[in-house]
Amino acid sequence: MKHPEAGDPVWVDIYTADPDRSIAFYGELFGWTAERGGPEFGGYITFRKNGKAVAGGMGKMPDSPQGPDQWTVYLASPDARATAEKAAAHGGTVVVPPMDVGDLGVMAVLGDPGEAGVGIWQAGTFPGIETTAIVNDGKWRDHDGAPSWFELHSRRYEKALDFYRDVFGWDDTLAMPEQPGFRYTTIHSMSPMRGGVMDASVLPEGAPAGWTVYFGADDVDKAVAKVVELGGTILAPAEDTPYGRMASVADATGARFSLGGDVV
């Protein structure tokens, strides 16, 4: 993975009521292995693909808010505490205050002005995702089971972009050509385009907004079928797009994510 810049997506983890079921689900779907941390790390799970860290996981604490299972996207920061202070000053909220994770780094979780949750990761000895999908000339490479794209759907599109520019230093964004009902801005104007923000104000009432992660799949249709076989659900069927074949699904405990691969 290219050395990340401030504001780049660098980690994802799942907050789940059933860690064992999540380990089984993603192990079967992507071939991930799972390592559980010791008590000093609260039993935090590190998922690996071919030995490389791709994601994390944490079981819900009995005394913590019991919302839906969900994936969280973490953005890089050289100073997590300063970033959290900026977030509070620019219309965001600090959901989980910055905390040291041993010598691995410093983490925090924010709520942006559109009420989407997003994490902060200040790397120590652990930089984050050790492998990501590569998209080149419309073809995906080294992608099966790897985080490949990180996307925010926000009903406060302009406000959200201002927030991430001010707080995370997004100063090289690229607005895609607008089409009726479609506005989209990528985090970077040039490679690596690892993610973007979509105007979600055009989505139906009740449609979920927030950050989502796309995982690569050698065969998106087979992966979708496997999700269902493992007890997950299809949220948006696989379809060809100008950026590959994509689908939106939920795992066996309801955590949403997306799948991406080459057009068939």
Short mmCIF file of C-alpha atoms in Angstrom, two decimals:
data_model
loop_
_atom_site.label_atom_id
_atom_site.label_comp_id
_atom_site.label_asym_id
_atom_site.label_seq_id
_atom_site.Cartn_x
_atom_site.Cartn_y
_atom_site.Cartn_z
CA MET A 1 0.00 0.00 0.00
CA LYS A 2 1.29 3.47 -0.88
CA HIS A 3 2.35 5.50 2.15
CA PRO A 4 -0.87 7.22 3.20
CA GLU A 5 -1.37 10.94 3.32
CA ALA A 6 -3.31 12.68 6.09
CA GLY A 7 -7.00 11.99 5.54
CA ASP A 8 -6.48 8.78 3.57
CA PRO A 9 -8.49 5.70 4.58
CA VAL A 10 -6.04 3.40 6.37
CA TRP A 11 -8.10 0.94 8.44
CA VAL A 12 -11.54 -0.61 8.80
CA ASP A 13 -13.03 -2.59 11.64
CA ILE A 14 -16.32 -4.20 12.48
CA TYR A 15 -18.18 -3.58 15.72
CA THR A 16 -20.19 -6.74 16.29
CA ALA A 17 -22.45 -8.36 18.86
CA ASP A 18 -21.15 -11.80 17.82
CA PRO A 19 -17.38 -11.86 17.14
CA ASP A 20 -17.29 -15.63 16.65
CA ARG A 21 -19.98 -15.46 13.97
CA SER A 22 -18.19 -12.57 12.25
CA ILE A 23 -14.91 -14.51 12.24
CA ALA A 24 -16.66 -17.51 10.70
CA PHE A 25 -18.53 -15.40 8.12
CA TYR A 26 -15.55 -13.48 6.77
CA GLY A 27 -13.29 -16.51 6.99
CA GLU A 28 -15.66 -18.43 4.71
CA LEU A 29 -16.34 -15.48 2.40
CA PHE A 30 -12.84 -14.05 1.92
CA GLY A 31 -10.50 -16.66 3.36
CA TRP A 32 -9.50 -14.36 6.20
CA THR A 33 -7.74 -15.66 9.26
CA ALA A 34 -8.33 -14.05 12.65
CA GLU A 35 -6.03 -13.25 15.56
CA ARG A 36 -7.45 -12.17 18.93
CA GLY A 37 -5.54 -9.67 21.01
CA GLY A 38 -4.93 -10.12 24.71
CA PRO A 39 -6.86 -8.52 27.56
CA GLU A 40 -4.79 -5.35 27.25
CA PHE A 41 -6.37 -4.88 23.80
CA GLY A 42 -9.86 -5.95 24.84
CA GLY A 43 -9.70 -9.09 22.70
CA TYR A 44 -9.48 -6.97 19.54
CA ILE A 45 -9.50 -9.10 16.38
CA THR A 46 -7.04 -8.62 13.51
CA PHE A 47 -8.19 -10.19 10.24
CA ARG A 48 -5.51 -11.21 7.77
CA LYS A 49 -5.49 -12.24 4.12
CA ASN A 50 -2.44 -14.22 3.07
CA GLY A 51 -0.77 -13.09 6.27
CA LYS A 52 -1.38 -9.37 5.72
CA ALA A 53 -3.64 -7.28 7.94
CA VAL A 54 -6.82 -6.21 6.10
CA ALA A 55 -9.34 -5.34 8.84
CA GLY A 56 -10.14 -5.47 12.53
CA GLY A 57 -13.03 -6.41 14.76
CA MET A 58 -14.35 -5.70 18.23
CA GLY A 59 -17.12 -7.30 20.22
CA LYS A 60 -19.73 -5.04 21.78
CA MET A 61 -19.32 -4.35 25.46
CA PRO A 62 -22.39 -5.01 27.67
CA ASP A 63 -22.39 -1.42 28.93
CA SER A 64 -21.83 0.19 25.51
CA PRO A 65 -24.55 1.52 23.16
CA GLN A 66 -26.17 -1.45 21.44
CA GLY A 67 -26.70 -0.07 17.96
CA PRO A 68 -26.54 -2.15 14.77
CA ASP A 69 -23.40 -4.05 13.85
CA GLN A 70 -21.34 -1.89 11.53
CA TRP A 71 -18.05 -1.32 9.77
CA THR A 72 -16.07 1.82 10.61
CA VAL A 73 -13.63 3.48 8.22
CA TYR A 74 -10.56 5.13 9.78
CA LEU A 75 -8.73 8.08 8.21
CA ALA A 76 -5.05 8.79 8.80
CA SER A 77 -3.97 11.62 11.06
CA PRO A 78 -0.51 12.69 12.22
CA ASP A 79 -2.07 13.82 15.52
CA ALA A 80 -5.35 12.18 16.53
CA ARG A 81 -5.93 14.48 19.47
CA ALA A 82 -5.50 17.63 17.39
CA THR A 83 -7.79 16.16 14.72
CA ALA A 84 -10.49 15.42 17.30
CA GLU A 85 -10.27 19.01 18.55
CA LYS A 86 -10.61 20.31 14.98
CA ALA A 87 -13.61 18.07 14.43
CA ALA A 88 -15.39 19.48 17.48
CA ALA A 89 -14.62 23.02 16.28
CA HIS A 90 -16.00 22.36 12.78
CA GLY A 91 -19.41 20.91 13.57
CA GLY A 92 -18.46 17.34 14.36
CA THR A 93 -18.75 15.32 17.56
CA VAL A 94 -16.22 13.16 19.38
CA VAL A 95 -17.89 9.78 19.93
CA VAL A 96 -14.83 7.90 21.25
CA PRO A 97 -12.10 10.23 22.56
CA PRO A 98 -8.53 9.63 21.39
CA MET A 99 -6.88 6.75 23.20
CA ASP A 100 -3.50 5.07 22.96
CA VAL A 101 -3.55 1.49 21.67
CA GLY A 102 -0.30 0.31 23.21
CA ASP A 103 2.52 1.32 20.90
CA LEU A 104 0.41 0.51 17.83
CA GLY A 105 -1.07 3.99 17.50
CA VAL A 106 -3.84 6.30 18.68
CA MET A 107 -7.49 5.87 17.71
CA ALA A 108 -10.69 7.87 18.03
CA VAL A 109 -14.17 7.88 16.50
CA LEU A 110 -16.01 10.99 15.33
CA GLY A 111 -19.45 11.92 14.08
CA ASP A 112 -19.32 14.26 11.08
CA PRO A 113 -21.91 17.04 10.44
CA GLY A 114 -24.05 14.57 8.50
CA GLU A 115 -24.00 12.20 11.51
CA ALA A 116 -21.80 9.65 9.78
CA GLY A 117 -19.34 7.88 12.04
CA VAL A 118 -15.68 7.95 11.01
CA GLY A 119 -12.53 6.85 12.78
CA ILE A 120 -9.12 8.47 13.24
CA TRP A 121 -5.91 6.44 13.18
CA GLN A 122 -2.58 7.92 14.16
CA ALA A 123 -0.08 5.22 13.29
CA GLY A 124 2.56 4.10 15.74
CA THR A 125 4.16 0.75 15.04
CA PHE A 126 1.05 -0.36 13.11
CA PRO A 127 0.37 1.58 9.89
CA GLY A 128 -3.02 0.04 9.07
CA ILE A 129 -4.17 -1.97 6.07
CA GLU A 130 -1.26 -3.95 4.66
CA THR A 131 -2.89 -4.82 1.35
CA THR A 132 -5.50 -3.08 -0.80
CA ALA A 133 -7.03 -3.76 -4.17
CA ILE A 134 -5.44 -1.98 -7.10
CA VAL A 135 -7.68 -0.59 -9.84
CA ASN A 136 -5.85 0.15 -13.09
CA ASP A 137 -7.47 0.90 -16.46
CA GLY A 138 -10.76 -0.40 -15.14
CA LYS A 139 -9.24 -3.72 -14.04
CA TRP A 140 -8.88 -4.82 -10.45
CA ARG A 141 -5.66 -6.45 -9.24
CA ASP A 142 -4.64 -8.24 -6.03
CA HIS A 143 -8.07 -7.58 -4.70
CA ASP A 144 -9.90 -10.69 -3.53
CA GLY A 145 -10.90 -10.04 0.08
CA ALA A 146 -8.92 -6.80 0.30
CA PRO A 147 -10.37 -3.37 1.13
CA SER A 148 -10.62 -1.60 -2.20
CA TRP A 149 -12.72 1.59 -1.93
CA PHE A 150 -14.03 3.74 0.92
CA GLU A 151 -17.16 5.78 0.28
CA LEU A 152 -19.20 8.30 2.23
CA HIS A 153 -22.87 8.83 1.37
CA SER A 154 -23.88 12.15 2.91
CA ARG A 155 -27.14 14.08 2.81
CA ARG A 156 -25.08 17.17 3.72
CA TYR A 157 -22.73 16.82 0.78
CA GLU A 158 -21.15 20.28 0.68
CA LYS A 159 -20.99 20.52 4.45
CA ALA A 160 -19.36 17.10 4.67
CA LEU A 161 -16.71 18.02 2.09
CA ASP A 162 -15.92 21.24 3.96
CA PHE A 163 -15.64 19.26 7.21
CA TYR A 164 -13.17 16.70 5.84
CA ARG A 165 -11.12 19.39 4.12
CA ASP A 166 -10.89 21.41 7.33
CA VAL A 167 -10.40 18.52 9.73
CA PHE A 168 -8.43 15.93 7.74
CA GLY A 169 -6.70 18.15 5.20
CA TRP A 170 -8.41 16.95 2.05
CA ASP A 171 -6.87 19.56 -0.26
CA ASP A 172 -6.64 17.55 -3.48
CA THR A 173 -10.23 16.45 -4.11
CA LEU A 174 -11.76 16.03 -7.55
CA ALA A 175 -15.43 16.74 -8.30
CA MET A 176 -16.71 14.31 -10.92
CA PRO A 177 -18.81 15.73 -13.77
CA GLU A 178 -22.30 16.23 -12.40
CA GLN A 179 -25.23 14.31 -13.83
CA PRO A 180 -28.91 14.56 -12.93
CA GLY A 181 -29.23 13.11 -9.45
CA PHE A 182 -25.51 12.42 -9.12
CA ARG A 183 -22.77 14.43 -7.40
CA TYR A 184 -19.50 12.77 -6.40
CA THR A 185 -16.08 13.95 -5.24
CA THR A 186 -12.99 11.74 -4.92
CA ILE A 187 -10.56 12.15 -2.04
CA HIS A 188 -7.65 12.57 -4.46
CA SER A 189 -7.62 14.07 -7.94
CA MET A 190 -5.06 11.50 -9.11
CA SER A 191 -3.97 7.98 -8.19
CA PRO A 192 -4.43 6.47 -5.75
CA MET A 193 -8.15 7.27 -5.78
CA ARG A 194 -9.05 5.22 -2.73
CA GLY A 195 -12.45 6.71 -1.99
CA GLY A 196 -14.97 9.48 -2.35
CA VAL A 197 -18.09 11.25 -1.18
CA MET A 198 -21.52 10.92 -2.82
CA ASP A 199 -24.44 13.31 -2.42
CA ALA A 200 -27.03 11.11 -0.71
CA SER A 201 -29.78 13.73 -0.65
CA VAL A 202 -31.23 12.07 -3.77
CA LEU A 203 -31.59 8.69 -2.07
CA PRO A 204 -35.02 7.51 -0.93
CA GLU A 205 -36.16 8.50 2.55
CA GLY A 206 -34.77 6.03 5.05
CA ALA A 207 -31.95 4.83 2.81
CA PRO A 208 -28.83 4.52 4.96
CA ALA A 209 -26.10 7.13 4.74
CA GLY A 210 -22.61 7.00 6.18
CA TRP A 211 -19.25 5.46 5.37
CA THR A 212 -19.01 2.05 3.70
CA VAL A 213 -16.11 -0.15 2.65
CA TYR A 214 -15.85 -2.11 -0.60
CA PHE A 215 -14.01 -5.42 -0.51
CA GLY A 216 -12.64 -6.86 -3.72
CA ALA A 217 -14.01 -10.11 -5.13
CA ASP A 218 -12.63 -12.26 -7.94
CA ASP A 219 -16.24 -12.99 -8.91
CA VAL A 220 -18.79 -10.57 -7.45
CA ASP A 221 -21.79 -12.75 -8.30
CA LYS A 222 -20.29 -15.80 -6.60
CA ALA A 223 -19.38 -13.68 -3.60
CA VAL A 224 -22.96 -12.38 -3.34
CA ALA A 225 -24.29 -15.93 -3.50
CA LYS A 226 -21.82 -16.93 -0.77
CA VAL A 227 -22.99 -14.04 1.42
CA VAL A 228 -26.55 -15.39 1.24
CA GLU A 229 -25.39 -18.96 1.86
CA LEU A 230 -23.61 -17.75 5.02
CA GLY A 231 -26.73 -16.03 6.35
CA GLY A 232 -26.21 -12.52 4.98
CA THR A 233 -28.56 -10.49 2.79
CA ILE A 234 -28.45 -8.65 -0.52
CA LEU A 235 -29.10 -4.92 -0.25
CA ALA A 236 -28.37 -4.00 -3.89
CA PRO A 237 -27.88 -6.78 -6.49
CA ALA A 238 -24.66 -7.04 -8.48
CA GLU A 239 -24.55 -4.77 -11.51
CA ASP A 240 -22.01 -3.53 -14.01
CA THR A 241 -20.92 0.09 -13.62
CA PRO A 242 -18.27 2.24 -15.32
CA TYR A 243 -16.05 1.38 -12.33
CA GLY A 244 -16.54 -2.38 -12.29
CA ARG A 245 -19.17 -4.84 -11.10
CA MET A 246 -20.55 -3.93 -7.70
CA ALA A 247 -23.05 -5.11 -5.10
CA SER A 248 -24.15 -4.03 -1.63
CA VAL A 249 -24.74 -6.66 1.04
CA ALA A 250 -25.02 -7.21 4.79
CA ASP A 251 -23.27 -9.93 6.73
CA ALA A 252 -24.87 -12.52 9.00
CA THR A 253 -25.31 -10.02 11.85
CA GLY A 254 -26.46 -7.12 9.67
CA ALA A 255 -23.24 -5.14 9.13
CA ARG A 256 -23.32 -3.49 5.70
CA PHE A 257 -20.48 -3.56 3.17
CA SER A 258 -20.01 -3.64 -0.59
CA LEU A 259 -18.26 -5.87 -3.10
CA GLY A 260 -16.34 -4.78 -6.20
CA GLY A 261 -14.69 -6.56 -9.08
CA ASP A 262 -14.20 -6.60 -12.82
CA VAL A 263 -17.16 -6.37 -15.19
CA VAL A 264 -18.16 -9.85 -16.33
#
